[in-house]
CSV table of C-alpha atoms and ligand atoms in Angstrom, one decimal:
chain,number,residue,atom,x,y,z
Z,1,UNK,CA,19.1,60.6,0.8
Z,2,UNK,CA,21.3,59.8,-1.6
Z,3,UNK,CA,23.5,61.9,-3.5
Z,4,UNK,CA,24.2,60.5,-7.2
Z,5,UNK,CA,27.2,61.8,-9.5
Z,6,UNK,CA,25.1,62.8,-11.7
Z,7,UNK,CA,23.5,65.8,-9.5
Z,8,UNK,CA,26.5,67.0,-7.7
Z,9,UNK,CA,26.2,70.0,-9.7
Z,10,UNK,CA,23.4,70.9,-7.2
Z,11,UNK,CA,25.8,70.5,-4.1
Z,12,UNK,CA,29.0,71.9,-4.7
Z,13,UNK,CA,30.1,73.7,-1.7
Z,14,UNK,CA,28.8,70.9,0.2
Z,15,UNK,CA,29.9,67.9,2.2
Z,16,UNK,CA,27.9,64.8,1.0
Z,17,UNK,CA,28.6,60.9,0.8
Z,18,UNK,CA,28.6,59.4,-2.2
Z,19,UNK,CA,28.4,55.2,-2.9
Z,20,UNK,CA,29.7,53.8,-5.6
Z,21,UNK,CA,32.9,51.3,-7.6
Z,22,UNK,CA,36.4,52.1,-7.8
Z,23,UNK,CA,36.9,52.8,-11.7
Z,24,UNK,CA,40.1,54.0,-11.1
Z,25,UNK,CA,42.9,54.9,-8.8
Z,26,UNK,CA,46.6,57.1,-9.1
Z,27,UNK,CA,48.5,58.8,-7.0
Z,28,UNK,CA,51.3,60.9,-6.8
Z,29,UNK,CA,53.1,61.2,-3.1
Z,30,UNK,CA,50.8,64.1,-1.8
Z,31,UNK,CA,47.8,63.3,-3.3
Z,32,UNK,CA,45.5,59.9,-4.1
Z,33,UNK,CA,43.0,60.4,-6.7
Z,34,UNK,CA,40.1,58.2,-7.1
Z,35,UNK,CA,38.0,57.9,-10.2
Z,36,UNK,CA,34.7,56.4,-8.9
Z,37,UNK,CA,31.9,55.7,-10.8
Z,38,UNK,CA,28.2,54.6,-9.7
Z,39,UNK,CA,25.7,53.8,-12.3
Z,40,UNK,CA,24.9,58.0,-12.9
Z,41,UNK,CA,28.1,58.7,-13.9
Z,42,UNK,CA,32.0,59.3,-12.4
Z,43,UNK,CA,33.9,61.4,-10.3
Z,44,UNK,CA,37.4,62.3,-9.8
Z,45,UNK,CA,38.1,61.9,-5.8
Z,46,UNK,CA,40.9,64.0,-4.5
Z,47,UNK,CA,42.5,62.1,-0.9
Z,48,UNK,CA,44.8,65.3,0.1
Z,49,UNK,CA,46.4,64.8,3.4
Z,50,UNK,CA,45.4,67.8,5.6
Z,51,UNK,CA,41.9,66.9,4.0
Z,52,UNK,CA,41.7,63.8,5.5
Z,53,UNK,CA,43.4,61.8,8.4
Z,54,UNK,CA,46.2,60.3,7.6
Z,55,UNK,CA,44.7,56.5,8.5
Z,56,UNK,CA,42.7,57.5,5.2
Z,57,UNK,CA,45.1,58.5,3.3
Z,58,UNK,CA,46.3,55.3,4.3
Z,59,UNK,CA,44.0,53.0,3.7
Z,60,UNK,CA,43.6,54.2,0.2
Z,61,UNK,CA,46.0,52.1,-1.1
Z,62,UNK,CA,43.3,49.6,0.5
Z,63,UNK,CA,41.1,50.6,-2.9
Z,64,UNK,CA,41.5,48.5,-5.8
Z,65,UNK,CA,39.7,48.3,-9.3
Z,66,UNK,CA,35.8,47.7,-8.5
Z,67,UNK,CA,35.6,47.6,-4.8
Z,68,UNK,CA,32.1,49.0,-3.8
Z,69,UNK,CA,33.0,52.3,-1.1
Z,70,UNK,CA,31.2,54.8,0.8
Z,71,UNK,CA,33.4,57.9,0.8
Z,72,UNK,CA,32.2,61.3,2.3
Z,73,UNK,CA,33.5,64.4,1.1
Z,74,UNK,CA,32.9,67.9,-0.3
Z,75,UNK,CA,31.6,69.1,-3.6
Z,76,UNK,CA,33.9,71.6,-5.6
Z,77,UNK,CA,34.3,73.2,-9.3
Z,78,UNK,CA,36.7,71.8,-10.9
Z,79,UNK,CA,39.3,74.3,-11.3
Z,80,UNK,CA,40.1,73.7,-15.0
Z,81,UNK,CA,37.0,72.2,-16.5
Z,82,UNK,CA,33.4,73.7,-16.8
Z,83,UNK,CA,30.3,71.1,-15.3
Z,84,UNK,CA,32.5,69.3,-13.8
Z,85,UNK,CA,32.9,68.4,-10.1
Z,86,UNK,CA,35.1,66.8,-7.7
Z,87,UNK,CA,35.0,65.8,-4.1
Z,88,UNK,CA,37.5,66.8,-1.5
Z,89,UNK,CA,38.2,63.5,0.4
Z,90,UNK,CA,37.4,63.3,3.7
Z,91,UNK,CA,36.6,59.5,4.7
Z,92,UNK,CA,35.4,56.3,3.5
Z,93,UNK,CA,34.3,52.8,4.3
Z,94,UNK,CA,35.5,49.8,2.2
Z,95,UNK,CA,31.8,48.3,1.3
Z,96,UNK,CA,33.0,45.0,-0.9
Z,97,UNK,CA,36.2,44.2,-2.0
Z,98,UNK,CA,37.6,43.6,-5.4
Z,99,UNK,CA,40.4,41.2,-5.4
Z,100,UNK,CA,42.1,40.6,-9.3
Z,101,UNK,CA,39.5,41.8,-11.1
Z,102,UNK,CA,39.8,40.0,-14.8
Z,103,UNK,CA,38.7,43.6,-16.8
Z,104,UNK,CA,42.0,45.6,-16.6
Z,105,UNK,CA,42.7,48.7,-18.5
Z,106,UNK,CA,44.5,46.8,-21.3
Z,107,UNK,CA,43.3,46.1,-24.0
Z,108,UNK,CA,41.7,42.0,-23.9
Z,109,UNK,CA,40.5,39.6,-26.8
Z,110,UNK,CA,36.7,39.4,-27.3
Z,111,UNK,CA,36.4,36.4,-26.6
Z,112,UNK,CA,37.3,37.2,-23.1
Z,113,UNK,CA,35.9,40.2,-22.8
Z,114,UNK,CA,32.0,38.3,-23.7
Z,115,UNK,CA,33.3,35.3,-21.4
Z,116,UNK,CA,33.6,38.2,-18.7
Z,117,UNK,CA,30.3,40.0,-20.0
Z,118,UNK,CA,28.9,40.3,-16.8
Z,119,UNK,CA,31.6,42.1,-16.0
Z,120,UNK,CA,32.5,43.9,-18.7
Z,121,UNK,CA,29.2,46.1,-19.0
Z,122,UNK,CA,30.5,48.0,-16.2
Z,123,UNK,CA,33.0,50.0,-18.6
Z,124,UNK,CA,32.7,53.8,-20.0
Z,125,UNK,CA,32.2,52.2,-23.3
Z,126,UNK,CA,29.4,49.2,-22.6
Z,127,UNK,CA,28.2,51.9,-19.9
Z,128,UNK,CA,27.6,54.5,-23.0
Z,129,UNK,CA,25.8,51.6,-25.9
Z,130,UNK,CA,23.5,50.5,-23.1
Z,131,UNK,CA,22.6,54.3,-22.0
Z,132,UNK,CA,22.1,55.1,-25.5
Z,133,UNK,CA,20.4,51.9,-26.2
Z,134,UNK,CA,18.1,53.0,-23.1
Z,135,UNK,CA,17.0,56.4,-25.0
Z,136,UNK,CA,16.1,54.6,-27.9
Z,137,UNK,CA,13.7,52.1,-26.3
Z,138,UNK,CA,12.3,55.0,-24.4
Z,139,UNK,CA,12.1,57.0,-27.8
Z,140,UNK,CA,10.3,54.0,-29.5
Z,141,UNK,CA,7.9,53.9,-26.3
Z,142,UNK,CA,7.1,57.2,-26.3
Z,143,UNK,CA,6.8,57.9,-30.8
Z,144,UNK,CA,4.1,55.1,-30.7
Z,145,UNK,CA,2.3,56.1,-27.1
Z,146,UNK,CA,1.9,59.7,-28.2
Z,147,UNK,CA,0.2,58.9,-31.7
Z,148,UNK,CA,-2.4,57.6,-30.3
Z,149,UNK,CA,-0.7,53.4,-30.5
Z,150,UNK,CA,-1.7,50.7,-28.2
Z,151,UNK,CA,1.0,48.7,-26.8
Z,152,UNK,CA,-0.1,44.9,-27.4
Z,153,UNK,CA,2.3,42.6,-26.7
Z,154,UNK,CA,2.4,39.3,-28.4
Z,155,UNK,CA,3.5,35.7,-26.8
Z,156,UNK,CA,6.9,34.4,-27.2
Z,157,UNK,CA,6.0,30.1,-27.4
Z,158,UNK,CA,4.0,30.2,-31.3
Z,159,UNK,CA,2.6,27.2,-32.7
Z,160,UNK,CA,3.4,28.7,-36.1
Z,161,UNK,CA,5.7,30.4,-38.1
Z,162,UNK,CA,5.6,33.6,-38.8
Z,163,UNK,CA,9.4,34.8,-41.1
Z,164,UNK,CA,10.2,31.1,-42.8
Z,165,UNK,CA,10.5,27.6,-41.5
Z,166,UNK,CA,14.5,27.3,-42.4
Z,167,UNK,CA,15.2,29.4,-38.9
Z,168,UNK,CA,12.7,28.1,-36.8
Z,169,UNK,CA,13.9,28.1,-32.6
Z,170,UNK,CA,11.9,24.6,-31.9
Z,171,UNK,CA,10.5,23.7,-28.0
Z,172,UNK,CA,8.1,22.3,-26.2
Z,173,UNK,CA,4.9,23.7,-24.4
Z,174,UNK,CA,4.6,20.5,-22.3
Z,175,UNK,CA,3.9,17.7,-24.8
Z,176,UNK,CA,2.8,19.7,-28.3
Z,177,UNK,CA,5.8,20.9,-30.0
Z,178,UNK,CA,6.3,25.0,-30.1
Z,179,UNK,CA,8.5,27.4,-31.5
Z,180,UNK,CA,10.1,30.2,-29.6
Z,181,UNK,CA,8.5,33.3,-31.6
Z,182,UNK,CA,10.3,35.2,-34.7
Z,183,UNK,CA,8.2,38.3,-34.6
Z,184,UNK,CA,4.8,39.5,-32.9
Z,185,UNK,CA,3.3,40.5,-36.5
Z,186,UNK,CA,1.2,38.2,-37.3
Z,187,UNK,CA,-0.9,38.6,-33.3
Z,188,UNK,CA,-0.5,42.2,-33.6
Z,189,UNK,CA,-2.4,42.3,-36.7
Z,190,UNK,CA,-5.3,40.9,-34.7
Z,191,UNK,CA,-5.0,43.1,-31.7
Z,192,UNK,CA,-5.3,46.0,-34.8
Z,193,UNK,CA,-8.5,45.1,-35.5
Z,194,UNK,CA,-9.3,45.1,-32.0
Z,195,UNK,CA,-7.5,49.0,-31.6
Z,196,UNK,CA,-6.7,50.6,-34.5
Z,197,UNK,CA,-3.1,51.2,-34.0
Z,198,UNK,CA,-0.6,48.9,-32.3
Z,199,UNK,CA,2.1,48.2,-30.9
Z,200,UNK,CA,4.1,44.9,-29.9
Z,201,UNK,CA,7.8,44.9,-28.4
Z,202,UNK,CA,9.5,42.0,-27.4
Z,203,UNK,CA,12.2,39.4,-28.3
Z,204,UNK,CA,12.2,37.5,-30.8
Z,205,UNK,CA,14.0,34.7,-32.3
Z,206,UNK,CA,16.3,33.6,-34.8
Z,207,UNK,CA,17.8,29.9,-35.0
Z,208,UNK,CA,20.3,31.2,-37.7
Z,209,UNK,CA,23.4,29.3,-37.4
Z,210,UNK,CA,25.6,32.0,-38.7
Z,211,UNK,CA,28.2,34.2,-37.2
Z,212,UNK,CA,28.0,37.9,-38.7
Z,213,UNK,CA,28.2,41.0,-37.3
Z,214,UNK,CA,24.6,41.6,-37.6
Z,215,UNK,CA,22.7,38.5,-36.6
Z,216,UNK,CA,22.0,37.7,-32.7
Z,217,UNK,CA,19.6,34.8,-31.8
Z,218,UNK,CA,17.4,36.1,-29.2
Z,219,UNK,CA,17.1,40.3,-30.3
Z,220,UNK,CA,13.9,42.7,-29.5
Z,221,UNK,CA,12.0,44.2,-32.0
Z,222,UNK,CA,9.1,46.7,-32.4
Z,223,UNK,CA,6.4,46.1,-34.7
Z,224,UNK,CA,3.7,48.1,-35.1
Z,225,UNK,CA,0.7,47.5,-37.1
Z,226,UNK,CA,-2.2,49.5,-38.5
Z,227,UNK,CA,-5.6,49.3,-39.5
Z,228,UNK,CA,-6.4,50.3,-43.2
Z,229,UNK,CA,-2.4,51.6,-44.1
Z,230,UNK,CA,-1.2,50.9,-46.7
Z,231,UNK,CA,2.5,50.0,-48.0
Z,232,UNK,CA,3.4,53.5,-48.8
Z,233,UNK,CA,1.5,55.2,-45.9
Z,234,UNK,CA,3.4,52.7,-43.7
Z,235,UNK,CA,7.3,53.8,-45.1
Z,236,UNK,CA,5.7,57.4,-44.0
Z,237,UNK,CA,5.4,55.9,-40.4
Z,238,UNK,CA,8.6,54.2,-40.3
Z,239,UNK,CA,10.9,57.3,-41.4
Z,240,UNK,CA,9.1,59.6,-38.6
Z,241,UNK,CA,9.7,57.3,-36.0
Z,242,UNK,CA,13.4,56.5,-37.2
Z,243,UNK,CA,13.9,60.7,-37.4
Z,244,UNK,CA,12.3,60.4,-33.9
Z,245,UNK,CA,14.3,58.0,-32.4
Z,246,UNK,CA,18.2,59.4,-34.1
Z,247,UNK,CA,17.3,63.0,-33.3
Z,248,UNK,CA,15.9,62.6,-29.6
Z,249,UNK,CA,19.3,60.1,-28.5
Z,250,UNK,CA,21.7,62.7,-30.3
Z,251,UNK,CA,19.8,66.1,-28.0
Z,252,UNK,CA,19.9,63.9,-25.1
Z,253,UNK,CA,22.8,61.1,-25.2
Z,254,UNK,CA,25.9,63.5,-26.6
Z,255,UNK,CA,27.7,62.6,-23.5
Z,256,UNK,CA,27.7,59.4,-24.4
Z,257,UNK,CA,28.7,60.0,-28.2
Z,258,UNK,CA,31.4,61.2,-26.9
Z,259,UNK,CA,32.1,58.4,-25.2
Z,260,UNK,CA,31.9,56.1,-27.9
Z,261,UNK,CA,34.0,58.8,-30.1
Z,262,UNK,CA,31.3,58.8,-32.6
Z,263,UNK,CA,31.2,60.8,-35.5
Z,264,UNK,CA,27.4,62.1,-35.3
Z,265,UNK,CA,28.2,64.6,-38.4
Z,266,UNK,CA,26.4,61.0,-40.1
Z,267,UNK,CA,23.1,61.3,-37.9
Z,268,UNK,CA,22.0,65.1,-38.4
Z,269,UNK,CA,21.0,64.3,-41.9
Z,270,UNK,CA,18.6,61.7,-40.6
Z,271,UNK,CA,15.0,63.2,-41.2
Z,272,UNK,CA,11.9,62.3,-42.9
Z,273,UNK,CA,11.2,61.8,-46.1
Z,274,UNK,CA,14.1,59.4,-47.0
Z,275,UNK,CA,14.8,58.3,-50.7
Z,276,UNK,CA,12.7,54.7,-51.6
Z,277,UNK,CA,14.4,52.8,-54.6
Z,278,UNK,CA,12.0,50.2,-56.6
Z,279,UNK,CA,13.8,46.6,-56.3
Z,280,UNK,CA,14.4,47.5,-59.6
Z,281,UNK,CA,16.6,50.4,-59.6
Z,282,UNK,CA,18.0,49.3,-56.4
Z,283,UNK,CA,19.5,46.3,-58.1
Z,284,UNK,CA,19.9,48.3,-60.9
Z,285,UNK,CA,23.1,50.1,-59.1
Z,286,UNK,CA,24.0,47.1,-57.1
Z,287,UNK,CA,24.9,45.2,-61.0
Z,288,UNK,CA,27.2,48.3,-61.6
Z,289,UNK,CA,29.6,47.3,-59.0
Z,290,UNK,CA,28.4,43.4,-57.7
Z,291,UNK,CA,27.9,42.3,-61.8
Z,292,UNK,CA,27.6,39.0,-60.2
Z,293,UNK,CA,24.6,39.1,-58.1
Z,294,UNK,CA,21.7,37.1,-59.7
Z,295,UNK,CA,18.4,39.3,-60.4
Z,296,UNK,CA,14.9,38.1,-58.5
Z,297,UNK,CA,17.8,37.6,-55.6
Z,298,UNK,CA,17.7,38.7,-51.4
Z,299,UNK,CA,20.3,41.1,-51.2
Z,300,UNK,CA,23.9,40.0,-49.1
Z,301,UNK,CA,25.2,42.4,-46.9
Z,302,UNK,CA,27.6,43.7,-49.6
Z,303,UNK,CA,25.0,44.7,-51.6
Z,304,UNK,CA,23.1,46.7,-48.9
Z,305,UNK,CA,26.4,48.2,-48.5
Z,306,UNK,CA,26.8,49.6,-52.4
Z,307,UNK,CA,22.6,51.3,-52.5
Z,308,UNK,CA,23.1,52.5,-48.7
Z,309,UNK,CA,26.4,54.3,-49.0
Z,310,UNK,CA,25.0,56.5,-52.2
Z,311,UNK,CA,22.9,58.2,-49.8
Z,312,UNK,CA,23.5,60.3,-46.3
Z,313,UNK,CA,20.5,58.7,-44.2
Z,314,UNK,CA,18.5,55.4,-44.7
Z,315,UNK,CA,17.1,54.4,-47.9
Z,316,UNK,CA,13.7,52.3,-48.3
Z,317,UNK,CA,13.9,49.9,-50.9
Z,318,UNK,CA,10.2,48.3,-51.3
Z,319,UNK,CA,8.5,45.7,-54.0
Z,320,UNK,CA,11.0,42.8,-53.9
Z,321,UNK,CA,10.3,40.4,-55.8
Z,322,UNK,CA,7.0,38.7,-54.2
Z,323,UNK,CA,9.0,35.1,-54.1
Z,324,UNK,CA,11.6,36.1,-52.2
Z,325,UNK,CA,9.1,37.2,-49.2
Z,326,UNK,CA,7.2,36.3,-46.5
Z,327,UNK,CA,3.5,34.6,-46.9
Z,328,UNK,CA,1.5,37.3,-46.0
Z,329,UNK,CA,3.3,39.8,-48.3
Z,330,UNK,CA,0.3,41.5,-50.5
Z,331,UNK,CA,1.4,41.2,-54.2
Z,332,UNK,CA,0.6,44.8,-55.8
Z,333,UNK,CA,-1.8,43.7,-58.4
Z,334,UNK,CA,-0.3,46.7,-60.5
Z,335,UNK,CA,3.0,45.1,-60.3
Z,336,UNK,CA,3.3,41.4,-60.5
Z,337,UNK,CA,5.6,39.8,-59.2
Z,338,UNK,CA,6.4,42.1,-56.6
Z,339,UNK,CA,5.3,42.4,-52.8
Z,340,UNK,CA,4.0,45.5,-51.8
Z,341,UNK,CA,6.9,45.5,-49.0
Z,342,UNK,CA,10.2,47.8,-47.9
Z,343,UNK,CA,13.0,47.2,-45.9
Z,344,UNK,CA,15.4,49.8,-44.8
Z,345,UNK,CA,18.6,50.6,-44.5
Z,346,UNK,CA,21.3,52.4,-42.2
Z,347,UNK,CA,23.9,54.3,-44.0
Z,348,UNK,CA,27.3,53.8,-43.1
Z,349,UNK,CA,27.2,49.8,-44.0
Z,350,UNK,CA,24.3,48.6,-41.0
Z,351,UNK,CA,22.4,47.4,-43.6
Z,352,UNK,CA,18.2,46.5,-43.1
Z,353,UNK,CA,17.2,47.5,-39.5
Z,354,UNK,CA,13.4,47.9,-40.8
Z,355,UNK,CA,11.6,44.8,-42.4
Z,356,UNK,CA,7.7,45.6,-43.3
Z,357,UNK,CA,5.3,46.4,-45.6
Z,358,UNK,CA,1.3,45.8,-46.2
Z,359,UNK,CA,-0.1,42.3,-46.2
Z,360,UNK,CA,-2.1,40.5,-47.8
Z,361,UNK,CA,-5.9,40.7,-47.1
Z,362,UNK,CA,-7.5,38.4,-49.0
Z,363,UNK,CA,-8.7,35.2,-47.7
Z,364,UNK,CA,-8.3,32.6,-50.8
Z,365,UNK,CA,-4.9,34.7,-51.9
Z,366,UNK,CA,-3.7,34.2,-48.2
Z,367,UNK,CA,-4.5,30.1,-48.4
Z,368,UNK,CA,-2.7,30.0,-51.3
Z,369,UNK,CA,0.3,31.5,-50.5
Z,370,UNK,CA,0.1,29.5,-47.0
Z,371,UNK,CA,-0.1,26.0,-49.4
Z,372,UNK,CA,2.7,27.2,-51.3
Z,373,UNK,CA,5.0,27.9,-48.6
Z,374,UNK,CA,4.4,24.7,-47.1
Z,375,UNK,CA,2.6,25.9,-44.1
Z,376,UNK,CA,-0.3,24.4,-41.8
Z,377,UNK,CA,-3.3,25.6,-42.9
Z,378,UNK,CA,-4.5,24.3,-39.2
Z,379,UNK,CA,-2.0,26.6,-37.1
Z,380,UNK,CA,-3.5,29.7,-39.3
Z,381,UNK,CA,-7.5,29.3,-39.1
Z,382,UNK,CA,-6.9,32.1,-36.3
Z,383,UNK,CA,-5.0,34.4,-38.6
Z,384,UNK,CA,-7.6,33.7,-42.1
Z,385,UNK,CA,-10.3,34.9,-39.4
Z,386,UNK,CA,-8.9,38.5,-39.0
Z,387,UNK,CA,-9.4,38.1,-42.7
Z,388,UNK,CA,-13.3,37.0,-42.0
Z,389,UNK,CA,-14.3,38.8,-39.7
Z,390,UNK,CA,-14.2,42.5,-41.3
Z,391,UNK,CA,-10.4,42.2,-43.4
Z,392,UNK,CA,-8.5,45.5,-43.8
Z,393,UNK,CA,-5.6,46.8,-46.1
Z,394,UNK,CA,-3.4,46.2,-42.7
Z,395,UNK,CA,0.5,47.5,-43.1
Z,396,UNK,CA,2.8,47.5,-40.4
Z,397,UNK,CA,6.8,47.0,-39.3
Z,398,UNK,CA,10.0,46.1,-37.9
Z,399,UNK,CA,12.6,47.2,-36.4
Z,400,UNK,CA,15.4,45.4,-35.2
Z,401,UNK,CA,16.7,47.0,-32.0
Z,402,UNK,CA,20.4,45.7,-31.3
Z,403,UNK,CA,21.1,46.6,-35.8
Z,404,UNK,CA,19.5,50.2,-34.4
Z,405,UNK,CA,22.0,50.8,-31.6
Z,406,UNK,CA,24.6,49.1,-34.0
Z,407,UNK,CA,24.1,51.7,-36.0
Z,408,UNK,CA,23.1,54.7,-34.0
Z,409,UNK,CA,26.6,53.9,-31.7
Z,410,UNK,CA,28.6,53.1,-35.3
Z,411,UNK,CA,30.1,50.1,-33.9
Z,412,UNK,CA,31.2,46.8,-35.8
Z,413,UNK,CA,28.9,44.3,-34.2
Z,414,UNK,CA,25.6,43.7,-32.8
Z,415,UNK,CA,26.8,42.0,-29.8
Z,416,UNK,CA,28.3,44.8,-27.7
Z,417,UNK,CA,24.2,46.1,-28.5
Z,418,UNK,CA,22.6,43.9,-26.0
Z,419,UNK,CA,23.8,43.3,-21.8
Z,420,UNK,CA,23.7,39.5,-22.4
Z,421,UNK,CA,24.3,38.0,-25.9
Z,422,UNK,CA,22.9,35.6,-27.2
Z,423,UNK,CA,24.6,34.4,-30.5
Z,424,UNK,CA,25.7,31.5,-32.3
Z,425,UNK,CA,27.8,29.8,-30.5
Z,426,UNK,CA,27.4,31.5,-27.3
Z,427,UNK,CA,24.7,31.4,-24.4
Z,428,UNK,CA,27.3,32.4,-21.5
Z,429,UNK,CA,27.1,34.3,-19.2
V,1,4AD,O1,12.5,41.4,-41.1
V,1,4AD,P1,12.3,40.8,-40.4
V,1,4AD,O2,11.9,39.6,-40.2
V,1,4AD,O3,10.3,41.2,-40.5
V,1,4AD,C1,10.1,40.9,-39.6
V,1,4AD,O4,9.7,39.6,-39.6
V,1,4AD,C2,8.5,41.1,-39.8
V,1,4AD,N1,7.3,40.4,-39.4
V,1,4AD,C3,8.0,42.6,-38.7
V,1,4AD,C4,7.0,43.3,-39.5
V,1,4AD,O5,6.8,43.6,-40.4
V,1,4AD,N2,5.8,43.4,-37.8
V,1,4AD,O6,12.7,41.6,-39.2
V,1,4AD,C5,12.6,42.5,-39.0
V,1,4AD,C6,13.9,43.0,-38.7
V,1,4AD,C7,14.9,43.2,-39.4
V,1,4AD,O7,15.4,44.1,-40.4
V,1,4AD,C8,16.6,43.3,-38.4
V,1,4AD,O8,16.3,44.8,-38.0
V,1,4AD,C9,15.8,42.5,-37.0
V,1,4AD,O9,14.1,42.7,-37.4
V,1,4AD,N3,16.2,40.5,-37.3
V,1,4AD,C10,17.3,40.7,-36.7
V,1,4AD,N4,18.1,41.3,-35.3
V,1,4AD,C11,19.1,40.8,-35.1
V,1,4AD,N5,19.3,39.3,-35.4
V,1,4AD,C12,19.0,39.3,-36.1
V,1,4AD,N6,19.1,37.3,-36.2
V,1,4AD,C13,17.7,39.3,-36.4
V,1,4AD,N7,16.7,39.2,-38.1
V,1,4AD,C14,15.7,40.5,-37.6
V,2,MG,MG1,13.7,41.5,-43.1
């Protein structure tokens, strides 16, 4: 039988065996302490001369940070804290030594920690972040699975660009030139014609040669697509989705938020509906604080912060100028020059976390857009077929998981949001 720290409450008074790693040690004469972590939690293990043999008490001094061990002892309630337990150790056995563990409790520089990411992920803070990431991913799946969506994952090797050609990651597919997927959207559009409501969820790649706190080269994106949905139904889906994720994290991950010292009062108001601004309204807000902003341009990070700082919930900006949006976006027939898409900006300066909208459903107009964007028509024949055979209005969006994790956890940089980040200038470990 394996026992885990997260379940200690069930074994009070019993002698059990735990397996894990030494997080920290401390001794004060007659008592020695060890903080043991096993991935499910951390527990204080008390070595008291009298409870354990002299040999065990002496061997304690061999234990070093991050060595692995097997330990037996009695589970006790913490004398002061509710729902906290400790172990009165009787014996232990060292399994794997750990000499000169590079990450000590002192402060290390970011580069050092990133070089040691494979070890850094053992720390309490990184553990809390990755637990919340997992909760977010589980809630993404549960949200769509619970609403009749079918998961239809898209390929990673793709012959054509979805999100413009400037940040395409080129690779080879034997002798053919290929790209790593920037987005599964075009494929989700195809499967939505087969299943009605679909989502894809996988890694996506953007060769962005910029070092910002929001850009990864490889990031995970979840992309729902719904046949017959228009851009407004799409925003409704997105706001219900974000409410579900945030509220579920608040409910299930209070300990992790505490570890991160996250001000969760900032997340509590994330309840649908979210405010919506037309691009022109958003620009009016920006111009008051950034008069240099050029109307018609996309927003920079500071512009997004100006907008999001006005609200305590995420805010949609819709109807961006058609000229700055992807080839597949539908132009609004009643608002010429503007696209039927929306971005969702997270509060507290986190900026865009979702991009999406309604797709162009006419073959003729799509052909014009493909030409305008200087894309190769041949690569898009299959995509054009979706308009040739039973075309429908169709809408969907993409949520960047790492940006969501950064915001929900309140982190300064996306590098901590994924186990092994790929950033411009960083591909190790
Ligand atoms: O706005 P984007 O480019 O939209 C699409 O890719 C659409 N095809 C999605 C769709 O409609 N199905 O990207 C969507 C989201 C962004 O809002 C952002 O959260 C994330 O993907 N994202 C990045 N995250 C981290 N690093 C990057 N370099 C990112 N680029 C986009
Ligand atoms: Mg975008």
